[in-house]
Short mmCIF file of C-alpha atoms in Angstrom, two decimals:
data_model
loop_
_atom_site.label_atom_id
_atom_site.label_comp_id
_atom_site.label_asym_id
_atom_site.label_seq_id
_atom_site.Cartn_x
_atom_site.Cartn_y
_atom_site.Cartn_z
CA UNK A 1038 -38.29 5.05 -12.27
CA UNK A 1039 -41.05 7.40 -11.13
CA UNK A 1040 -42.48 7.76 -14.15
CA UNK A 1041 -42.69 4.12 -14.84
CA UNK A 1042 -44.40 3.76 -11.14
CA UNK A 1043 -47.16 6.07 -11.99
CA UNK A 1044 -47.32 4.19 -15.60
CA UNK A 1045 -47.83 0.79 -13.73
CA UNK A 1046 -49.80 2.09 -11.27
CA UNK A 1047 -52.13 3.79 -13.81
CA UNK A 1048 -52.15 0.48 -15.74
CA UNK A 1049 -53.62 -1.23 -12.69
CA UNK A 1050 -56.42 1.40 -12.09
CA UNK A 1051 -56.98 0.90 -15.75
CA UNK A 1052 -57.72 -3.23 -15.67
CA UNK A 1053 -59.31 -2.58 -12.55
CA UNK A 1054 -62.05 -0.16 -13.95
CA UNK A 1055 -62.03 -2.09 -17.17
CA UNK A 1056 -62.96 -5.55 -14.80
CA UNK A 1057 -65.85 -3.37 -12.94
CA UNK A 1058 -67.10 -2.31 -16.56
CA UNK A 1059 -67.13 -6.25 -17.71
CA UNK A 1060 -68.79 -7.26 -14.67
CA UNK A 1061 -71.43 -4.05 -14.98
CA UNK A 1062 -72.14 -4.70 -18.34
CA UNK A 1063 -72.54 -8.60 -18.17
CA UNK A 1064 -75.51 -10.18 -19.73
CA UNK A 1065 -76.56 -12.29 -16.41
CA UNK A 1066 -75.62 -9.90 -14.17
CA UNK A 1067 -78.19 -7.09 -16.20
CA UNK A 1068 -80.41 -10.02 -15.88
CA UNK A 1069 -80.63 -10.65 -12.45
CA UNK A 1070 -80.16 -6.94 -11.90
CA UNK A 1071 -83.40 -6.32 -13.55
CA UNK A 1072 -84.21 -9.47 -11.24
CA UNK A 1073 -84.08 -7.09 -8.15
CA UNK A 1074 -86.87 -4.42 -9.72
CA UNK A 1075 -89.71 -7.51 -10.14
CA UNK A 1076 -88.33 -8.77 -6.42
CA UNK A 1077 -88.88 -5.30 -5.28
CA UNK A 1078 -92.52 -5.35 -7.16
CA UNK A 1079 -93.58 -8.52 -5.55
CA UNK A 1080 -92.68 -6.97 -1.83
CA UNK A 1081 -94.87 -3.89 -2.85
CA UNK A 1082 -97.95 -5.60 -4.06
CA UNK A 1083 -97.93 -7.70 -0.55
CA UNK A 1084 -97.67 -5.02 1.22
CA UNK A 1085 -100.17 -3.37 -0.46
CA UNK A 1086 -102.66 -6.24 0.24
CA UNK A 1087 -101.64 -6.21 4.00
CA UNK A 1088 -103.02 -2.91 3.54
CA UNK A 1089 -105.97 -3.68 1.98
CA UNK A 1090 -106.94 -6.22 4.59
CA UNK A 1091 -106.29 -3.81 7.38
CA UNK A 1092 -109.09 -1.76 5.52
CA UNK A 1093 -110.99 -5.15 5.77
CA UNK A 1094 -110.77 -5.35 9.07
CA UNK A 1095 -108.13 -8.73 9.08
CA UNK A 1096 -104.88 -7.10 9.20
CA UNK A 1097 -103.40 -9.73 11.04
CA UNK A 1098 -99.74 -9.48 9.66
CA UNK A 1099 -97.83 -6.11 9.30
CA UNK A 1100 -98.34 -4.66 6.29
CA UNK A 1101 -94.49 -3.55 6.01
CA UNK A 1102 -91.78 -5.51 4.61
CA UNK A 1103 -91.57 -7.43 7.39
CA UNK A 1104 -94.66 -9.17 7.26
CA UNK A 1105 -94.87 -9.50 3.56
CA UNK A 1106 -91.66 -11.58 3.64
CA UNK A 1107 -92.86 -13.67 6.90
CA UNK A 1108 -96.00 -14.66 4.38
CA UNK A 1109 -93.20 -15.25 2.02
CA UNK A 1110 -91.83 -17.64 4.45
CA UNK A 1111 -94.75 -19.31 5.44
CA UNK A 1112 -95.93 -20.19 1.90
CA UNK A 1113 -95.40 -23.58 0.26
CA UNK A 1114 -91.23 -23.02 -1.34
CA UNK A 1115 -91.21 -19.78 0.36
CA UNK A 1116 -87.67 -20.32 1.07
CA UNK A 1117 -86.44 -20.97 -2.15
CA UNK A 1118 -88.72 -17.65 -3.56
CA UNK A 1119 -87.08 -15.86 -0.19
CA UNK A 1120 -83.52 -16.80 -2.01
CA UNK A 1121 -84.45 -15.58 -5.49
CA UNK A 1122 -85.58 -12.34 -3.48
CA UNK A 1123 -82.18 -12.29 -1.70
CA UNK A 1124 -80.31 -12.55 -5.16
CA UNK A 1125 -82.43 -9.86 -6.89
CA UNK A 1126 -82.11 -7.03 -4.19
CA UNK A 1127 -78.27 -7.83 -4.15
CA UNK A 1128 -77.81 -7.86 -7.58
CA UNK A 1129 -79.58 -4.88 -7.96
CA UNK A 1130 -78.17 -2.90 -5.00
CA UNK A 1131 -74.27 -3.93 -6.10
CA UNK A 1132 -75.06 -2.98 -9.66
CA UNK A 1133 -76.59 0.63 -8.91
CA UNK A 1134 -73.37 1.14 -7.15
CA UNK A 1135 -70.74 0.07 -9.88
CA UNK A 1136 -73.28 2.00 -12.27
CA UNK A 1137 -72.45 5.17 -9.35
CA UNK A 1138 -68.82 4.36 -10.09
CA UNK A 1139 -68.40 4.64 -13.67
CA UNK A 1140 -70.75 7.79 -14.05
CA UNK A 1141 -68.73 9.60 -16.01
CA UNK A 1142 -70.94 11.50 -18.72
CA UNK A 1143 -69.19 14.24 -20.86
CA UNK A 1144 -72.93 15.99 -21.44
CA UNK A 1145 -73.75 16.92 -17.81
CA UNK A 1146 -71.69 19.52 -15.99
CA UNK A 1147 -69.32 18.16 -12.68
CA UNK A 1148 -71.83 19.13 -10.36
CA UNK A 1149 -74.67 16.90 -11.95
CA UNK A 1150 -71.86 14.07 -12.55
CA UNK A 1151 -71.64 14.25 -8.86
CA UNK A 1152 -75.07 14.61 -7.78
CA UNK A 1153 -76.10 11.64 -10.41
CA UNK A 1154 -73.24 10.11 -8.50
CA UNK A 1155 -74.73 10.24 -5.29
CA UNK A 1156 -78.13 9.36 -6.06
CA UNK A 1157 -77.38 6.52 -7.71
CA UNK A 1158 -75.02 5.14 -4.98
CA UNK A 1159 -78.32 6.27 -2.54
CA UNK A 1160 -80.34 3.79 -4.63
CA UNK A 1161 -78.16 1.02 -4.29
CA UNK A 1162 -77.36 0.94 -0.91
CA UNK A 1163 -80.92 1.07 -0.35
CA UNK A 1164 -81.67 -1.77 -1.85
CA UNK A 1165 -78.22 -3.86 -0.47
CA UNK A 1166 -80.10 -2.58 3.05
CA UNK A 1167 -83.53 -4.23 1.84
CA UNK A 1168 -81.71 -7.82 1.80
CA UNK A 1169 -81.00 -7.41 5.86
CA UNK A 1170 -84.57 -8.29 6.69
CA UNK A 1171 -84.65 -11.38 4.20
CA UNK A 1172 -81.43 -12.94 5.65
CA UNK A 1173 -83.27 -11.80 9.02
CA UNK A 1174 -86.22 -13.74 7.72
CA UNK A 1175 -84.27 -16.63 6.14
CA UNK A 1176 -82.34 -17.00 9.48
CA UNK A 1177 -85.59 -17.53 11.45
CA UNK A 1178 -85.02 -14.32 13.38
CA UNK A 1179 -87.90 -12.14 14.37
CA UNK A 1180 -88.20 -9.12 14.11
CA UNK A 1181 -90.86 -6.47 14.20
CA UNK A 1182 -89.76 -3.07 12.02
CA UNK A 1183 -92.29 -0.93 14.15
CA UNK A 1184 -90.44 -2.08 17.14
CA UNK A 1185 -87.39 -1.53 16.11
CA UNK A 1186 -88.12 2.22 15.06
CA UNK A 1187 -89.69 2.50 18.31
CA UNK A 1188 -86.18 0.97 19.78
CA UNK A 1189 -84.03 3.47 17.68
CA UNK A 1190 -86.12 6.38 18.78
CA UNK A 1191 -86.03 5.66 22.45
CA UNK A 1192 -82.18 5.63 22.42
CA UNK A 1193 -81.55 9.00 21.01
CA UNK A 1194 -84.49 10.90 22.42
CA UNK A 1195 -82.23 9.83 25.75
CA UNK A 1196 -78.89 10.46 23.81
CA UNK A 1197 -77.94 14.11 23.69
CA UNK A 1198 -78.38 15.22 20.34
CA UNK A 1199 -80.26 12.53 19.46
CA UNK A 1200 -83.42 14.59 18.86
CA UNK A 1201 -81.75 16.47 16.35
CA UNK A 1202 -80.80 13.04 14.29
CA UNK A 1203 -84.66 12.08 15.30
CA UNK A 1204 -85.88 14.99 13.55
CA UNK A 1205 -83.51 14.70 10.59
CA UNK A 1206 -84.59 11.53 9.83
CA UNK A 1207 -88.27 12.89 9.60
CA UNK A 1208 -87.41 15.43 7.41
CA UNK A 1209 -85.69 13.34 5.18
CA UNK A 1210 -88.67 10.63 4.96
CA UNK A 1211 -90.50 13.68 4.55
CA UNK A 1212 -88.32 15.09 2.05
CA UNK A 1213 -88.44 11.09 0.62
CA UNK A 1214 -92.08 10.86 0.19
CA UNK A 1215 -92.06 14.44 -1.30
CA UNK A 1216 -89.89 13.38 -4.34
CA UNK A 1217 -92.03 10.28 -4.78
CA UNK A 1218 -95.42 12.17 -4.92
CA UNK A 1219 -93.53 14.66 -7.71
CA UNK A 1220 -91.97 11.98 -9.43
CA UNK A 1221 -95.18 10.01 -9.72
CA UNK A 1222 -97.48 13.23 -10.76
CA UNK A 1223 -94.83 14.87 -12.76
CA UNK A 1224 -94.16 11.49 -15.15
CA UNK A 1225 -90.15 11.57 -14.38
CA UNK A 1226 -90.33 7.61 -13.67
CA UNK A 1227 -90.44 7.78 -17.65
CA UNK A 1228 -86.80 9.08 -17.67
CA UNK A 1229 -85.83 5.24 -15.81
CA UNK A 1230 -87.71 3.18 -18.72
CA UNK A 1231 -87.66 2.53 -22.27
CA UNK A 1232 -91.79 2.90 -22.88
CA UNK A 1233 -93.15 0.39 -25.35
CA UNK A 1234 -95.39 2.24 -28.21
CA UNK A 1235 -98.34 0.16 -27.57
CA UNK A 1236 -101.60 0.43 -25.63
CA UNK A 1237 -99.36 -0.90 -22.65
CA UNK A 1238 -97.57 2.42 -22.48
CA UNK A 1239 -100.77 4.53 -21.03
CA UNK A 1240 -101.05 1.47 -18.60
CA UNK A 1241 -97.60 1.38 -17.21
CA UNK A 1242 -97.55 5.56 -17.08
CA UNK A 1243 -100.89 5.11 -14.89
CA UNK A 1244 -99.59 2.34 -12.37
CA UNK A 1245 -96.35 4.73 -12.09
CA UNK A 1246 -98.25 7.67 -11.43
CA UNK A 1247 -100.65 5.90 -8.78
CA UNK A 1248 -97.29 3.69 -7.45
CA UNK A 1249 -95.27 6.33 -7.09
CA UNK A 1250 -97.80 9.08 -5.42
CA UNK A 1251 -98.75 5.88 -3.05
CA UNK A 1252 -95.44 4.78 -1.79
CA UNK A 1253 -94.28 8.86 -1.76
CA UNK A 1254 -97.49 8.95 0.57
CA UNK A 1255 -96.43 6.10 2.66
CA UNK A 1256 -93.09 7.32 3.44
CA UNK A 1257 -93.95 10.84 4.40
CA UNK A 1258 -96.99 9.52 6.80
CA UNK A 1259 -93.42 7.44 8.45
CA UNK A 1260 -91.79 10.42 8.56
CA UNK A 1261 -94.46 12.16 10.11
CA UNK A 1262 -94.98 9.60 12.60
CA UNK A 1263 -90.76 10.10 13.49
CA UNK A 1264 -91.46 13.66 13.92
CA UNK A 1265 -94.49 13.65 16.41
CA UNK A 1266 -91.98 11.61 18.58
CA UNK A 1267 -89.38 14.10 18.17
CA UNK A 1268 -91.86 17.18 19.07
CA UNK A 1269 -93.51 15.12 21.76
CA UNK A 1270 -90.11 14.07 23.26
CA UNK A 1271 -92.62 9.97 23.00
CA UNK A 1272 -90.79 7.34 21.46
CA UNK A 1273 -93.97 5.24 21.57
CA UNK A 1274 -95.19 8.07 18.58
CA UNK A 1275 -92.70 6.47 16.24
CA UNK A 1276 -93.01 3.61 14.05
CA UNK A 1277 -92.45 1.94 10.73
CA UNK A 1278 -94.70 1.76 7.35
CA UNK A 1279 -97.57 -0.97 9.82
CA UNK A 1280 -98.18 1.83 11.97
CA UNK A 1281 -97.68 4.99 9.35
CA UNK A 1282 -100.68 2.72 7.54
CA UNK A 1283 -102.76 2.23 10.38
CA UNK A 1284 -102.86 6.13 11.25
CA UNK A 1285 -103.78 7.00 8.03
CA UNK A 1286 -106.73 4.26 8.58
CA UNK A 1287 -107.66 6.52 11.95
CA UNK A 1288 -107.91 9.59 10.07
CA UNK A 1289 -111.22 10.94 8.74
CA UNK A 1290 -112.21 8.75 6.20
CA UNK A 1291 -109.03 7.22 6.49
CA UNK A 1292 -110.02 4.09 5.83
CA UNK A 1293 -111.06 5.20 1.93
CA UNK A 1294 -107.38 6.82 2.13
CA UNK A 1295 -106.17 4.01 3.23
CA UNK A 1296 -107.15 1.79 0.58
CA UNK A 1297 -106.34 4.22 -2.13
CA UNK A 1298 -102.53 4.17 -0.73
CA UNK A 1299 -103.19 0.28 -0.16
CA UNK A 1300 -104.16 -0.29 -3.72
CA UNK A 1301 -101.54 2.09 -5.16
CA UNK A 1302 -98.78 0.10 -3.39
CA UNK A 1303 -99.85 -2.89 -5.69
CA UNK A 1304 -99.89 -0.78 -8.34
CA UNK A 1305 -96.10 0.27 -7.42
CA UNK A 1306 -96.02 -3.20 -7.13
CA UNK A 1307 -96.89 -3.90 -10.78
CA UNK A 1308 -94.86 -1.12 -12.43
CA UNK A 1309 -92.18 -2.53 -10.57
CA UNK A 1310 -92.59 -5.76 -12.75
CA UNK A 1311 -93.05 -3.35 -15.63
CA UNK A 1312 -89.77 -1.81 -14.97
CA UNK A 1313 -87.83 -5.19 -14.61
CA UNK A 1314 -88.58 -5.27 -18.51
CA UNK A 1315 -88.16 -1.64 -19.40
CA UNK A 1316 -85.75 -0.83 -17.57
CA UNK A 1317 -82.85 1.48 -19.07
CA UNK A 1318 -79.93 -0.78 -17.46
#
């Protein structure tokens, strides 16, 4: 009797992986997997040109995710493009995290199954937490990201402890924005793509290498911005990708840097589209 309760009970976990697996490797579910990437592209390049026009001197409109999707939202059928975003990042994020599930690759050794495991499972809850601001956006809520890190700070510098989860989170957009700039000027965004042999394929390595160094750039000036709050005890110091964009801007010749970052987010942007194509799904 036990051994034909462990039989039925393996069955199950059997059908169960085997429905995951059909689901994973459905045609319109790759599709609108590969859906999220170009979403994810169109986000970058707007808030690379919220950037831009920050250098210009008209940065009305946050030049974070935030305000890229609330110029979604005010566009002519930016609801309906503000859906097909929704879709995309969910797709995308549930479909990283089934692909987390069934790593299972006889060539790598446990502890790089487990590692891929993790990362993987990192990537796709990231981008199930990028769909929070649509529905936040969709929902007519406002919301404004700097704020809200500002918010977040302010309650654990006066939480005990807090400071010490402050300055983790630093470190790890640090860390973040680290792995981004090496990815970008060591080439290992190839490893996620199929590159066409074509003239295309110096293009698409170049708007990687710029993308990648931008956004790793981005991230690591938020991070930054997390940890002068932390060392300066200031909540007020904190704030999201806006403000980490408008300090670069105040640095020496920061607005030149700034438009370099600006116009490598669009080019992020644009691999991103690249990589909805390429992709090794």
């Amino acid at each position: 009797m036990a051994d034909r309760g462990r039989a039925s009970r393996t069955s199950k976990s059997d059908r169960a992986e085997d429905a995951v697996k059909d689901l994973h490797e459905h045609p319109a579910f790759r599709a609108a997997a590969r859906g999220g990437f170009a979403v994810n592209g169109l986000l970058h390049i707007l808030i690379g040109a919220l950037a831009l026009a920050i250098v210009g001197g008209g940065g009305g409109d946050e030049a974070d995710q935030g305000g890229a999707l609330r110029s979604i939202a005010e566009s002519p059928g930016g609801i309906v493009v503000l859906v097909v975003l929704l879709i995309g990042l969910a797709a995308l994020g549930v479909w990283l995290c089934l692909e987390a599930f069934l790593e299972n690759r006889p060539r790598r050794t446990p502890d790089e199954r487990w590692a891929k495991t993790a990362l993987t499972l990192a990537k796709g809850l990231v981008y199930l937490a990028l769909c929070v601001p649509v529905v936040t956006v969709l929902l007519g809520v406002s919301s404004e990201s700097d704020e809200d890190v500002q918010e977040v700070s302010t309650f654990l510098l006066q939480t005990p402890g807090g400071i010490i989860v402050l300055i983790a989170g630093a470190v790890a957009l640090l860390g973040i924005g680290g792995y981004f700039v090496v990815k970008g000027a060591r080439r290992r965004f190839l490893d996620d793509i199929r590159l066409p042999r074509s003239p295309l394929d110096r293009a698409v390595t170049a708007l990687g290498i710029a993308g990648y160094t931008a956004k790793g750039v981005a991230l690591a000036a938020v991070g930054g911005l997390l940890a002068t709050a932390a060392i300066s005890t200031d909540a007020s110091e904190a704030g999201g990708i806006d403000d980490a964009l408008r300090a670069i801007a105040g640095l020496p010749f920061g607005q030149v840097l700034l438009a370099i970052v600006g116009g490598g987010l669009i080019a992020y942007g644009i691999y991103c589209f690249a990589r909805a194509r390429l992709a090794t799904l």
